[in-house]
């Protein structure tokens, strides 16, 4: 936790660790980090497979429920979403099995990306004390040409001015 607290934003990829992508101890540590004002981008197609809808998924990631294994192959940003607006479509190329999940967001949680059947597969949640972005597909499945734009949007939104508006 001391190391995590040195950073205002964490980028966490779990790759093909389907068995234990984020341990229970790591989840507790991430919750404490977020409670202290942290920001997290978690890209994990198997996080929900391992943890289900536990308090971390609901309270921090903004997931009410999910459907396993929708196998997203193309994603597109959601219009007027600060992260996804005008991004994509991106064809996903998986370096391992495709077990991405569809999401139902909690109130106050925005959908950033949808897959080819329009199911939400990426969420953004802003709370008073923390912010999170959660992808149920592996970030590394994005084409190289789209990775920079997506990462810039994610990190920009998670920054201290990320949810600012201009009237």
Coordinates of C-alpha atoms in Angstrom, one line a residue:
X1 CA 0.0 0.0 0.0
X2 CA 2.9 2.4 0.8
X3 CA 4.2 2.0 -2.8
X4 CA 0.7 2.4 -4.4
X5 CA 0.1 5.6 -2.4
X6 CA 3.1 7.2 -4.1
X7 CA 1.1 7.3 -7.4
X8 CA -2.0 9.4 -8.1
X9 CA -3.1 6.9 -10.9
X10 CA -2.6 3.1 -11.1
X11 CA -2.7 1.2 -14.4
X12 CA -3.3 -2.5 -13.7
X13 CA -3.4 -5.2 -16.4
X14 CA -4.0 -8.8 -15.5
X15 CA -3.4 -10.3 -18.9
X16 CA -4.2 -14.0 -19.1
X17 CA -4.2 -14.7 -15.3
X18 CA -7.7 -16.2 -15.4
X19 CA -7.2 -18.2 -12.2
X20 CA -6.3 -15.3 -9.8
X21 CA -6.1 -12.0 -11.7
X22 CA -6.4 -9.9 -8.5
X23 CA -6.0 -11.7 -5.2
X24 CA -8.3 -11.0 -2.3
X25 CA -5.5 -9.3 -0.4
X26 CA -4.7 -7.1 -3.5
X27 CA -8.4 -6.2 -3.8
X28 CA -8.4 -5.0 -0.1
X29 CA -5.2 -3.0 -0.7
X30 CA -6.7 -1.4 -3.8
X31 CA -9.9 -0.5 -1.9
X32 CA -7.7 1.2 0.8
X33 CA -5.7 3.0 -1.9
X34 CA -9.0 4.3 -3.5
X35 CA -10.4 5.3 -0.2
X36 CA -7.4 7.5 0.2
X37 CA -8.1 9.4 -3.0
X38 CA -6.5 7.1 -5.5
X39 CA -7.4 6.5 -9.2
X40 CA -7.4 3.1 -10.8
X41 CA -7.5 1.8 -14.4
X42 CA -8.1 -2.0 -14.2
X43 CA -8.1 -4.0 -17.4
X44 CA -9.1 -7.6 -16.5
X45 CA -11.3 -9.9 -18.5
X46 CA -11.4 -12.4 -15.6
X47 CA -11.7 -10.2 -12.5
X48 CA -15.4 -10.8 -12.3
X49 CA -15.0 -14.5 -13.0
X50 CA -12.8 -14.7 -9.9
X51 CA -14.6 -12.2 -7.5
X52 CA -18.1 -12.0 -8.8
X53 CA -20.2 -9.0 -7.7
X54 CA -18.5 -8.4 -4.4
X55 CA -18.4 -5.0 -2.6
X56 CA -15.3 -4.0 -4.5
X57 CA -17.0 -4.6 -7.9
X58 CA -20.1 -2.8 -6.9
X59 CA -18.7 0.1 -4.8
X60 CA -15.5 0.8 -6.6
X61 CA -15.8 -0.5 -10.2
X62 CA -19.6 0.3 -10.5
X63 CA -20.8 -3.1 -11.6
X64 CA -24.3 -4.3 -10.6
X65 CA -24.2 -7.5 -12.5
X66 CA -22.5 -9.1 -15.6
X67 CA -22.7 -11.8 -18.2
X68 CA -19.6 -14.0 -18.6
X69 CA -17.9 -14.7 -21.9
X70 CA -19.6 -12.4 -24.4
X71 CA -16.4 -12.6 -26.5
X72 CA -16.1 -9.0 -27.6
X73 CA -14.4 -8.7 -30.9
X74 CA -15.0 -5.1 -31.9
X75 CA -15.4 -2.2 -29.5
X76 CA -16.7 1.4 -30.1
X77 CA -16.6 4.4 -27.7
X78 CA -19.9 5.7 -26.3
X79 CA -20.8 9.1 -27.8
X80 CA -20.5 12.0 -25.3
X81 CA -18.5 9.9 -22.9
X82 CA -15.3 11.6 -21.9
X83 CA -13.3 8.4 -22.4
X84 CA -15.0 6.7 -25.4
X85 CA -16.4 9.6 -27.5
X86 CA -15.4 9.3 -31.1
X87 CA -13.0 6.4 -30.5
X88 CA -13.2 3.2 -32.5
X89 CA -14.4 1.0 -33.9
X90 CA -11.4 -1.1 -32.9
X91 CA -11.1 -4.8 -33.8
X92 CA -9.8 -6.7 -30.8
X93 CA -7.0 -9.2 -31.3
X94 CA -6.6 -11.5 -28.3
X95 CA -3.1 -13.0 -27.6
X96 CA -5.1 -15.6 -25.5
X97 CA -8.7 -16.9 -25.1
X98 CA -11.4 -14.3 -25.3
X99 CA -13.5 -14.4 -22.1
X100 CA -14.6 -10.7 -22.0
X101 CA -17.8 -9.9 -20.0
X102 CA -20.8 -7.7 -20.6
X103 CA -21.6 -5.3 -17.7
X104 CA -24.6 -3.6 -16.1
X105 CA -23.4 -0.4 -14.5
X106 CA -24.4 0.9 -11.1
X107 CA -26.2 4.2 -10.8
X108 CA -23.6 7.0 -11.3
X109 CA -21.4 4.8 -13.4
X110 CA -20.8 5.7 -17.1
X111 CA -20.4 3.3 -20.0
X112 CA -17.2 4.1 -21.9
X113 CA -17.1 1.4 -24.5
X114 CA -19.6 -1.2 -26.0
X115 CA -18.9 -4.3 -27.9
X116 CA -20.3 -5.4 -31.3
X117 CA -23.7 -6.4 -29.9
X118 CA -23.8 -3.0 -28.0
X119 CA -23.2 -4.6 -24.6
X120 CA -21.3 -2.4 -22.2
X121 CA -17.7 -3.7 -21.6
X122 CA -16.0 -0.7 -20.1
X123 CA -17.1 1.5 -17.2
X124 CA -16.0 4.7 -15.6
X125 CA -16.9 5.6 -12.1
X126 CA -16.2 8.9 -10.3
X127 CA -16.8 9.2 -6.5
X128 CA -15.8 12.0 -4.2
X129 CA -12.8 10.1 -2.9
X130 CA -11.7 8.1 -5.9
X131 CA -12.1 7.3 -9.6
X132 CA -12.0 4.0 -11.5
X133 CA -12.1 2.8 -15.1
X134 CA -12.7 -0.9 -15.6
X135 CA -12.3 -2.8 -18.9
X136 CA -13.6 -6.4 -19.1
X137 CA -11.4 -7.0 -22.1
X138 CA -7.6 -7.0 -22.1
X139 CA -6.2 -3.6 -23.0
X140 CA -3.5 -5.4 -25.0
X141 CA -6.2 -6.7 -27.4
X142 CA -6.6 -3.2 -28.8
X143 CA -4.8 -2.5 -32.0
X144 CA -1.5 -0.6 -31.5
X145 CA -2.9 2.3 -33.4
X146 CA -5.7 2.8 -30.9
X147 CA -3.8 2.1 -27.6
X148 CA -2.3 5.6 -27.3
X149 CA -5.7 7.4 -27.8
X150 CA -7.5 5.1 -25.4
X151 CA -4.8 5.3 -22.7
X152 CA -4.6 9.1 -23.0
X153 CA -8.4 9.3 -22.5
X154 CA -8.4 6.9 -19.6
X155 CA -5.5 8.6 -17.7
X156 CA -6.8 12.0 -18.6
X157 CA -10.2 11.3 -17.2
X158 CA -8.7 9.8 -14.0
X159 CA -6.6 12.9 -13.5
X160 CA -7.6 15.5 -11.0
X161 CA -9.3 17.6 -13.8
X162 CA -10.7 14.6 -15.6
X163 CA -14.4 15.1 -14.9
X164 CA -14.4 18.9 -15.2
X165 CA -16.9 20.6 -17.4
X166 CA -17.1 24.1 -19.0
X167 CA -20.3 26.1 -19.0

